[in-house]
Coordinates of C-alpha atoms in Angstrom, one line a residue:
X106 CA 140.4 153.1 145.3
X107 CA 142.0 150.1 143.8
X108 CA 140.0 147.8 146.0
X109 CA 136.8 149.4 144.9
X110 CA 137.8 148.9 141.3
X111 CA 138.6 145.2 141.9
X112 CA 135.2 144.7 143.6
X113 CA 133.4 146.4 140.7
X114 CA 135.2 144.2 138.2
X115 CA 134.4 141.0 140.1
X116 CA 130.7 142.0 140.3
X117 CA 130.7 142.8 136.6
X118 CA 132.2 139.4 135.8
X119 CA 129.6 137.6 137.9
X120 CA 126.7 139.5 136.2
X121 CA 128.1 138.5 132.8
X122 CA 128.4 134.8 133.8
X123 CA 124.8 134.9 135.1
X124 CA 123.6 136.4 131.9
X125 CA 125.5 133.7 129.9
X126 CA 123.9 131.0 132.0
X127 CA 120.4 132.5 131.5
X128 CA 121.1 132.8 127.8
X129 CA 122.2 129.2 127.6
X130 CA 119.1 128.1 129.4
X131 CA 116.9 130.1 127.2
X132 CA 118.6 128.6 124.1
X133 CA 117.9 125.1 125.4
X134 CA 114.3 125.9 126.2
X135 CA 111.9 124.2 123.7
X136 CA 110.1 126.5 121.4
X137 CA 106.3 126.9 121.9
X138 CA 104.3 126.1 118.6
X139 CA 100.7 126.1 117.7
X140 CA 98.4 124.6 115.0
X141 CA 97.1 127.5 112.9
X142 CA 94.7 125.5 110.7
X143 CA 91.0 126.0 111.8
X144 CA 90.1 122.8 110.1
X145 CA 91.5 121.0 113.1
X146 CA 89.4 122.5 116.0
X147 CA 90.8 119.9 118.5
X148 CA 94.3 121.1 117.9
X149 CA 93.8 124.7 116.7
X150 CA 95.9 127.1 118.9
X151 CA 96.8 124.4 121.4
X152 CA 100.1 125.1 123.1
X153 CA 102.7 122.4 122.1
X154 CA 106.5 122.3 122.5
X155 CA 109.3 121.2 120.2
X156 CA 110.9 117.8 120.9
X157 CA 114.4 117.5 122.2
X158 CA 115.7 116.6 118.8
X159 CA 114.8 120.0 117.4
X160 CA 114.2 122.4 120.3
X161 CA 113.9 125.5 118.2
X162 CA 113.0 124.2 114.7
X163 CA 109.7 122.3 114.6
X164 CA 106.1 122.7 113.4
X165 CA 102.8 121.3 114.4
X166 CA 101.2 118.4 112.4
X167 CA 97.6 119.5 112.8
X168 CA 96.2 116.1 111.8
X169 CA 98.0 114.2 114.6
X170 CA 98.3 117.3 116.8
X171 CA 102.0 116.7 117.5
X172 CA 105.1 118.8 117.0
X173 CA 107.4 117.4 114.4
X174 CA 110.9 118.4 113.4
X175 CA 111.2 120.5 110.2
X176 CA 112.9 118.4 107.5
X177 CA 116.1 120.0 106.2
X178 CA 115.5 122.3 103.2
X179 CA 116.6 121.0 99.8
X180 CA 118.4 124.0 98.3
X181 CA 121.7 122.1 97.8
X182 CA 120.5 120.4 94.6
X183 CA 119.9 123.8 92.9
X184 CA 123.6 124.8 92.8
X185 CA 124.7 121.9 90.6
X186 CA 122.6 123.0 87.6
X187 CA 124.3 126.5 87.2
X188 CA 127.8 125.0 86.6
X189 CA 126.6 123.1 83.4
X190 CA 125.0 126.3 82.2
X191 CA 128.4 128.1 82.3
X192 CA 130.2 125.2 80.6
X193 CA 127.6 125.2 77.8
X194 CA 127.5 129.0 77.5
X195 CA 131.1 129.4 76.0
X196 CA 130.3 127.6 72.8
X197 CA 127.2 129.8 72.0
X198 CA 129.4 132.9 72.5
X199 CA 131.7 131.7 69.7
X200 CA 128.8 130.7 67.5
X201 CA 126.9 134.0 67.6
X202 CA 130.1 135.9 66.8
X203 CA 130.1 134.3 63.3
X204 CA 126.5 135.1 62.5
X205 CA 126.9 138.7 63.6
X206 CA 129.8 139.6 61.2
X207 CA 127.4 139.7 58.2
X208 CA 125.2 142.5 59.7
X209 CA 128.2 144.6 60.6
X210 CA 127.4 146.9 57.6
X211 CA 127.1 149.6 60.2
X212 CA 130.4 150.5 61.8
X213 CA 128.9 150.1 65.3
X214 CA 128.8 146.3 65.1
X215 CA 131.4 145.8 67.8
X216 CA 129.2 147.3 70.5
X217 CA 126.0 145.4 69.4
X218 CA 127.9 142.1 69.4
X219 CA 128.4 142.2 73.2
X220 CA 124.8 143.3 73.6
X221 CA 123.6 140.5 71.4
X222 CA 125.7 137.9 73.2
X223 CA 123.5 138.1 76.3
X224 CA 120.5 137.5 74.1
X225 CA 121.6 134.0 73.0
X226 CA 122.7 133.2 76.5
X227 CA 119.2 133.4 77.9
X228 CA 117.9 130.6 75.6
X229 CA 120.4 128.1 77.1
X230 CA 119.0 128.7 80.7
X231 CA 115.5 127.4 79.9
X232 CA 116.7 123.9 79.1
X233 CA 118.5 123.5 82.4
X234 CA 115.4 124.9 84.1
X235 CA 113.4 122.2 82.5
X236 CA 115.9 119.6 83.7
X237 CA 115.7 120.8 87.3
X238 CA 112.1 119.5 87.8
X239 CA 113.3 116.1 86.7
X240 CA 114.9 115.3 90.0
X241 CA 111.6 116.4 91.7
X242 CA 109.8 113.1 90.9
X243 CA 111.8 111.1 93.5
X244 CA 109.8 112.8 96.4
X245 CA 106.5 111.4 95.2
X246 CA 108.0 107.9 95.7
X247 CA 107.8 108.5 99.4
X248 CA 104.0 108.4 99.5
X249 CA 104.0 105.1 97.6
X250 CA 106.3 103.6 100.1
X251 CA 104.1 104.8 102.9
X252 CA 101.2 102.8 101.4
X253 CA 103.1 99.7 102.2
X254 CA 103.9 100.9 105.7
X255 CA 101.7 100.6 108.9
X256 CA 98.0 100.7 108.5
X257 CA 96.2 104.0 109.1
X258 CA 93.4 103.9 111.7
X259 CA 91.0 106.4 113.3
X260 CA 88.7 106.6 116.3
X261 CA 85.2 106.5 115.0
X262 CA 83.3 107.2 118.2
X263 CA 81.9 110.8 118.2
X264 CA 81.7 110.8 121.9
X265 CA 85.5 111.3 122.1
X266 CA 85.7 114.6 120.3
X267 CA 89.4 115.1 121.2
X268 CA 90.2 111.9 119.2
X269 CA 87.4 111.5 116.7
X270 CA 88.6 110.8 113.1
X271 CA 92.2 111.7 114.0
X272 CA 94.4 109.7 111.7
X273 CA 97.0 107.4 113.4
X274 CA 99.3 104.5 112.5
X275 CA 99.5 101.0 113.8
X276 CA 102.5 100.2 116.0
X277 CA 105.6 98.4 114.5
X278 CA 104.6 95.3 116.5
X279 CA 101.3 95.0 114.6
X280 CA 101.6 97.1 111.4
X281 CA 98.3 95.9 110.0
X282 CA 96.2 94.6 113.0
X283 CA 95.4 97.4 115.4
X284 CA 92.6 99.9 116.4
X285 CA 92.5 103.2 118.2
X286 CA 91.7 103.3 121.9
X287 CA 89.5 106.4 121.8
X288 CA 89.9 107.0 125.6
X289 CA 93.7 107.2 125.4
X290 CA 93.6 108.3 121.7
X291 CA 96.4 106.0 120.7
X292 CA 96.6 102.9 118.5
X293 CA 96.7 99.5 120.3
X294 CA 97.5 96.1 118.8
X295 CA 94.4 93.8 118.7
X296 CA 96.4 91.1 120.6
X297 CA 96.9 93.6 123.5
X298 CA 93.3 94.4 124.1
X299 CA 90.7 92.8 126.4
X300 CA 89.2 89.8 124.7
X301 CA 92.4 88.8 122.9
X302 CA 93.5 85.2 122.4
X303 CA 96.8 85.0 120.6
X304 CA 100.1 83.2 120.3
X305 CA 100.8 80.3 122.7
X306 CA 97.4 80.9 124.0
X307 CA 97.8 84.2 125.7
X308 CA 94.4 85.5 126.9
X309 CA 93.5 89.0 128.0
X310 CA 90.3 88.7 130.0
X311 CA 87.4 91.1 130.2
X312 CA 88.9 92.3 133.4
X313 CA 92.1 93.3 131.6
X314 CA 94.3 90.7 133.3
X315 CA 96.7 88.6 131.1
X316 CA 97.0 84.9 131.6
X317 CA 98.0 81.7 129.7
X318 CA 96.0 78.6 129.2
X319 CA 97.9 75.9 127.5
X320 CA 95.4 73.0 127.5
X321 CA 96.6 70.0 125.4
X322 CA 97.4 69.6 121.7
X323 CA 94.7 67.9 119.5
X324 CA 91.9 68.6 122.0
X325 CA 89.0 71.0 122.3
X326 CA 88.2 73.4 125.1
X327 CA 85.3 75.6 126.0
X328 CA 86.4 79.2 126.0
X329 CA 83.0 80.9 126.3
X330 CA 79.7 79.4 127.4
X331 CA 76.5 81.4 128.1
X332 CA 72.8 80.8 127.7
X333 CA 72.8 81.7 124.0
X334 CA 76.5 81.5 123.0
X335 CA 79.0 78.7 123.2
X336 CA 82.5 78.8 121.7
X337 CA 84.9 75.9 121.7
X338 CA 88.5 76.1 120.5
X339 CA 90.6 73.3 119.0
X340 CA 94.2 73.4 120.1
X341 CA 97.1 72.2 117.9
X342 CA 100.6 71.9 119.3
X343 CA 103.9 70.2 119.6
X344 CA 105.5 68.4 122.5
X345 CA 108.7 69.8 124.0
X346 CA 110.9 67.1 125.3
X347 CA 112.3 69.4 127.9
X348 CA 109.0 70.4 129.3
X349 CA 106.0 68.7 130.9
X350 CA 103.5 70.4 128.7
X351 CA 102.7 71.0 125.0
X352 CA 103.3 74.1 123.0
X353 CA 99.8 74.9 121.8
X354 CA 97.9 77.3 119.6
X355 CA 94.3 77.8 118.7
X356 CA 93.7 76.3 115.2
X357 CA 89.9 76.7 114.9
X358 CA 86.7 77.7 116.6
X359 CA 83.3 76.0 116.8
X360 CA 80.6 78.6 117.6
X361 CA 77.0 78.0 118.6
X362 CA 74.3 80.7 118.9
X363 CA 70.5 80.5 118.5
X364 CA 70.1 77.5 116.2
X365 CA 73.2 78.1 114.2
X366 CA 76.7 76.9 114.0
X367 CA 79.8 78.7 112.7
X368 CA 83.2 77.2 112.0
X369 CA 86.4 79.3 111.7
X370 CA 89.7 77.6 111.0
X371 CA 93.3 77.9 109.8
X372 CA 94.3 75.4 107.1
X373 CA 97.3 73.3 107.7
X374 CA 100.3 74.9 105.9
X375 CA 103.8 73.8 105.3
X376 CA 105.4 76.9 103.7
X377 CA 103.8 80.3 104.5
X378 CA 102.9 82.8 101.8
X379 CA 101.0 86.0 102.7
X380 CA 99.4 86.1 99.2
X381 CA 97.6 82.8 99.8
X382 CA 94.4 82.7 101.9
X383 CA 94.6 80.0 104.5
X384 CA 91.3 80.8 106.3
X385 CA 88.3 78.5 106.3
X386 CA 84.7 79.4 107.2
X387 CA 81.6 77.3 107.3
X388 CA 78.1 78.5 108.3
X389 CA 75.4 76.0 109.1
X390 CA 77.2 73.3 107.2
X391 CA 77.7 75.4 104.0
X392 CA 81.3 76.6 103.2
X393 CA 81.8 80.4 102.8
X394 CA 83.9 81.4 99.8
X395 CA 85.3 84.9 100.0
X396 CA 87.2 86.7 97.2
X397 CA 90.7 88.0 98.1
X398 CA 89.3 91.6 98.3
X399 CA 89.7 93.8 101.4
X400 CA 86.3 95.2 102.4
X401 CA 84.2 92.5 100.8
X402 CA 81.2 91.6 103.0
X403 CA 79.3 88.3 103.0
X404 CA 75.9 87.7 104.5
X405 CA 73.7 84.6 104.5
X406 CA 70.6 84.7 102.3
X407 CA 68.3 83.7 105.1
X408 CA 69.2 84.5 108.7
X409 CA 67.0 85.7 111.6
X410 CA 69.9 87.8 112.9
X411 CA 72.4 90.1 111.2
X412 CA 75.2 87.8 110.5
X413 CA 78.1 89.1 108.4
X414 CA 81.7 88.3 107.5
X415 CA 84.0 91.1 106.2
X416 CA 87.4 90.8 104.7
X417 CA 89.8 93.0 106.7
X418 CA 92.7 92.4 104.3
X419 CA 93.0 90.7 100.9
X420 CA 93.9 87.4 102.6
X421 CA 93.9 85.7 106.0
X422 CA 92.0 88.3 108.1
X423 CA 88.2 88.6 108.7
X424 CA 85.7 90.3 111.0
X425 CA 82.7 88.2 111.9
X426 CA 79.7 89.8 113.6
X427 CA 76.4 88.5 114.8
X428 CA 74.2 91.5 115.7
X429 CA 73.5 91.8 119.4
X430 CA 75.8 88.8 120.3
X431 CA 79.4 89.1 119.4
X432 CA 82.1 90.5 117.0
X433 CA 85.3 88.5 116.3
X434 CA 88.4 89.6 114.5
X435 CA 90.3 86.5 113.3
X436 CA 93.6 86.4 111.5
X437 CA 95.6 83.3 110.3
X438 CA 99.3 83.6 111.2
X439 CA 102.2 81.2 111.0
X440 CA 105.0 80.4 113.5
X441 CA 108.0 82.2 112.0
X442 CA 111.6 80.9 112.1
X443 CA 112.5 83.7 114.5
X444 CA 109.7 82.7 116.9
X445 CA 110.7 79.1 116.7
X446 CA 114.3 79.9 117.4
X447 CA 113.5 82.3 120.3
X448 CA 111.0 80.0 122.0
X449 CA 112.5 76.6 121.1
X450 CA 109.4 75.5 119.2
X451 CA 111.5 73.4 116.8
X452 CA 109.2 74.1 113.9
X453 CA 110.1 72.2 110.7
X454 CA 109.4 72.8 107.0
X455 CA 106.7 70.2 107.1
X456 CA 104.3 72.4 109.1
X457 CA 104.5 76.1 110.1
X458 CA 101.6 75.5 112.5
X459 CA 99.3 78.2 111.1
X460 CA 96.9 79.3 113.8
X461 CA 94.4 82.0 114.7
X462 CA 95.0 85.3 116.4
X463 CA 91.6 86.4 117.8
X464 CA 90.0 89.3 119.4
X465 CA 86.5 89.0 120.9
X466 CA 83.8 91.7 121.7
X467 CA 80.6 90.5 123.4
X468 CA 77.4 92.5 123.5
X469 CA 75.0 90.5 125.7
X470 CA 76.8 88.2 128.1
X471 CA 75.1 87.3 131.4
X472 CA 76.7 87.3 134.8
X473 CA 76.5 83.5 134.7
X474 CA 78.9 83.2 131.7
X475 CA 81.8 80.7 132.0
X476 CA 84.6 79.3 129.9
X477 CA 88.3 80.0 129.9
X478 CA 87.8 83.5 128.6
X479 CA 84.1 84.0 129.2
X480 CA 84.3 83.7 133.0
X481 CA 86.5 86.8 133.1
X482 CA 83.5 88.9 132.0
X483 CA 81.5 87.9 135.1
X484 CA 80.8 90.7 137.6
X485 CA 82.0 88.6 140.6
X486 CA 85.0 86.9 138.9
X487 CA 88.3 86.9 140.6
X488 CA 91.3 85.7 138.6
X489 CA 92.7 82.3 139.7
X490 CA 96.0 82.8 137.7
X491 CA 99.1 83.6 139.8
X492 CA 99.8 87.2 139.1
X493 CA 103.1 89.0 139.4
X494 CA 105.0 86.3 137.5
X495 CA 106.3 86.4 133.9
X496 CA 103.7 83.8 132.7
X497 CA 100.6 83.6 134.9
X498 CA 99.0 80.3 134.0
X499 CA 95.4 79.3 134.4
X500 CA 94.7 75.6 134.9
X501 CA 91.5 73.7 134.6
X502 CA 91.9 71.5 131.6
X503 CA 89.4 69.0 132.9
X504 CA 86.9 71.7 133.8
X505 CA 86.9 73.2 130.3
X506 CA 87.5 70.1 128.1
X507 CA 84.9 69.3 125.5
X508 CA 84.4 66.0 123.6
X509 CA 84.5 67.7 120.2
X510 CA 84.4 71.2 118.6
X511 CA 80.7 71.7 118.7
X512 CA 80.0 69.8 121.9
X513 CA 78.3 71.6 124.9
X514 CA 79.4 68.9 127.4
X515 CA 82.2 70.7 129.2
X516 CA 81.7 70.8 133.0
X517 CA 81.0 74.6 133.0
X518 CA 78.6 74.5 130.0
X519 CA 75.7 77.1 130.2
X520 CA 74.4 76.9 126.6
X521 CA 70.6 76.4 126.0
X522 CA 70.0 78.3 122.8
X523 CA 67.1 80.5 121.8
X524 CA 64.5 79.9 119.2
X525 CA 62.1 82.4 117.3
X526 CA 59.2 80.2 118.4
X527 CA 60.0 80.7 122.0
X528 CA 60.0 76.9 122.5
X529 CA 62.5 76.0 125.3
X530 CA 62.4 72.3 124.5
X531 CA 65.1 72.3 121.9
X532 CA 66.5 68.8 122.4
X533 CA 64.9 67.5 119.1
X534 CA 65.5 70.7 117.2
X535 CA 69.1 71.4 118.0
X536 CA 70.2 68.7 115.6
X537 CA 73.9 69.6 115.4
X538 CA 74.4 69.4 119.2
X539 CA 75.4 65.8 118.8
X540 CA 77.6 66.2 115.8
X541 CA 81.3 65.4 116.0
X542 CA 83.2 67.9 113.9
X543 CA 87.0 68.2 113.3
X544 CA 89.3 69.5 110.6
X545 CA 90.5 67.0 108.0
X546 CA 94.1 65.7 108.2
X547 CA 95.0 67.4 104.9
X548 CA 93.9 70.7 106.2
X549 CA 91.1 71.1 103.7
X550 CA 87.6 71.4 105.0
X551 CA 85.8 70.3 108.2
X552 CA 84.2 66.9 108.6
X553 CA 81.1 66.4 110.9
X554 CA 79.8 63.0 111.9
X555 CA 76.7 62.1 114.0

C-alpha cells in the first residue's frame, strides 16, 4: 500500500512539473495581434506577433503594419498634484470657520459648519486640475523633434499594393537620402542602389555588382557613352604617400544629349556648412540659379525635350531629369573629419574636398552602351572586377580617359547625338563637341575654351 502511495505521489509531482513547463512556455510565447483599422486594407486583420522585448504587451502600428511595444502608461505624474491640494486645504478650513460664526444665529450652526467646510474645499481642487494640463505640453515636443529626424518616404508605384503609400523612414546611414524599394517594401540608401556613384568612387552597376574605379585626380573619365547620351566625370583627389594610387572623388559631370550640354559640379569648399548651397549647374552655357527651397522646379524656356531640375532639399541636393533619357539625383557632400581619420585621407582645413554623391536611372540605353558605369547595363556584360574581395577594383583608366569634361574622344565613345531635323551629319552643328571645359581654380563657375 505504501509503495502505491509513493508511486502516486511521484506521478503527481511529474504532472505538476510538466504543467509548470507548459505554463512557462505559454508565458514566453509571443502574443498574436492584429490591425483593426479598415483604413489600412493591406494590414487589416493580418496576423502579427509581439517582438521579444514585449512578448505580451504590444499593439499594431497599422501605417507600418508592424507590432510595436506599448509605451509605459503615464499615471505616476497624477499622484503628485493631490498632495499640494491637502496642504493648501487646511488654511481654507480655518478661514471659513471665521465667516460662518456670523450666521450662527440659529443654534444649529455647529452642524452646518462641517457641512459647509466641504463646500469651500471643492473650489481649491479646480486650480490644481488646471495646473495638471500644464505638464502635458512636453509631449507635443516629440513630434517637433521627429521633424528633424530621418526623412519620411513612400512607395509610389500602384503595382505594389502591399507597399503603396506605406510611410517609412530613411535608415540612420542616410537619414535624408533614400527611397523605398517597392519590391522589398523597405527604404534603401541612394548610394546602395544600382546606378550609384559615391564616396571614393564606389560604383554599383546596372547588374547590381559593386566595384571601385579610382582613375586619377584632376582628370576626366567617360562613365556612360551611348548613341544619344555621353557622361564624363571629373575626378579630384589627393595623393597618399603610402599608396601607389590617388584618393579620388567625382567633383563634376559633363553631360551631352541631343544637341545640349549640362554641367553639374560641387564648388571648392574649405569649411563645410549645410546651410550654404555648394552646387553649381549650367545648361547650354547658361548658369542655373535655384532658390534654397525644397521642391522648387526649374525648366528651360525653350527645350525640345522635358528637361527639369528639382531641389530635393533646401541646399546641396537636386534631381535632374531629361524625359525619356535619364534621371540623376546629385548631392554635394564633404569629406568629414571622421572619414579622413578612418581612411587616412589627411584632409586639411584648406579644402574639405566637396564632391558629388550620384544615383543614375536610365530610360533608353542600347545594348552597345559603354563607359565605366554604362557598360554594366549591356545585356552581355560580364564584370571584369575581381569579386569576393573587400574592394573589387575595375581598371581601364586609359580605356575610359577623356581629354576634357565635354570631350567624346575616349576609346569606348559611342555618342553621335540626335537632331530634330533628322540630319545625321552633325559635325558642323555640334559646336560644343570641341569645347574644353573645366571648373575654375577658385571653385566658382565653369570655364569653356574652344
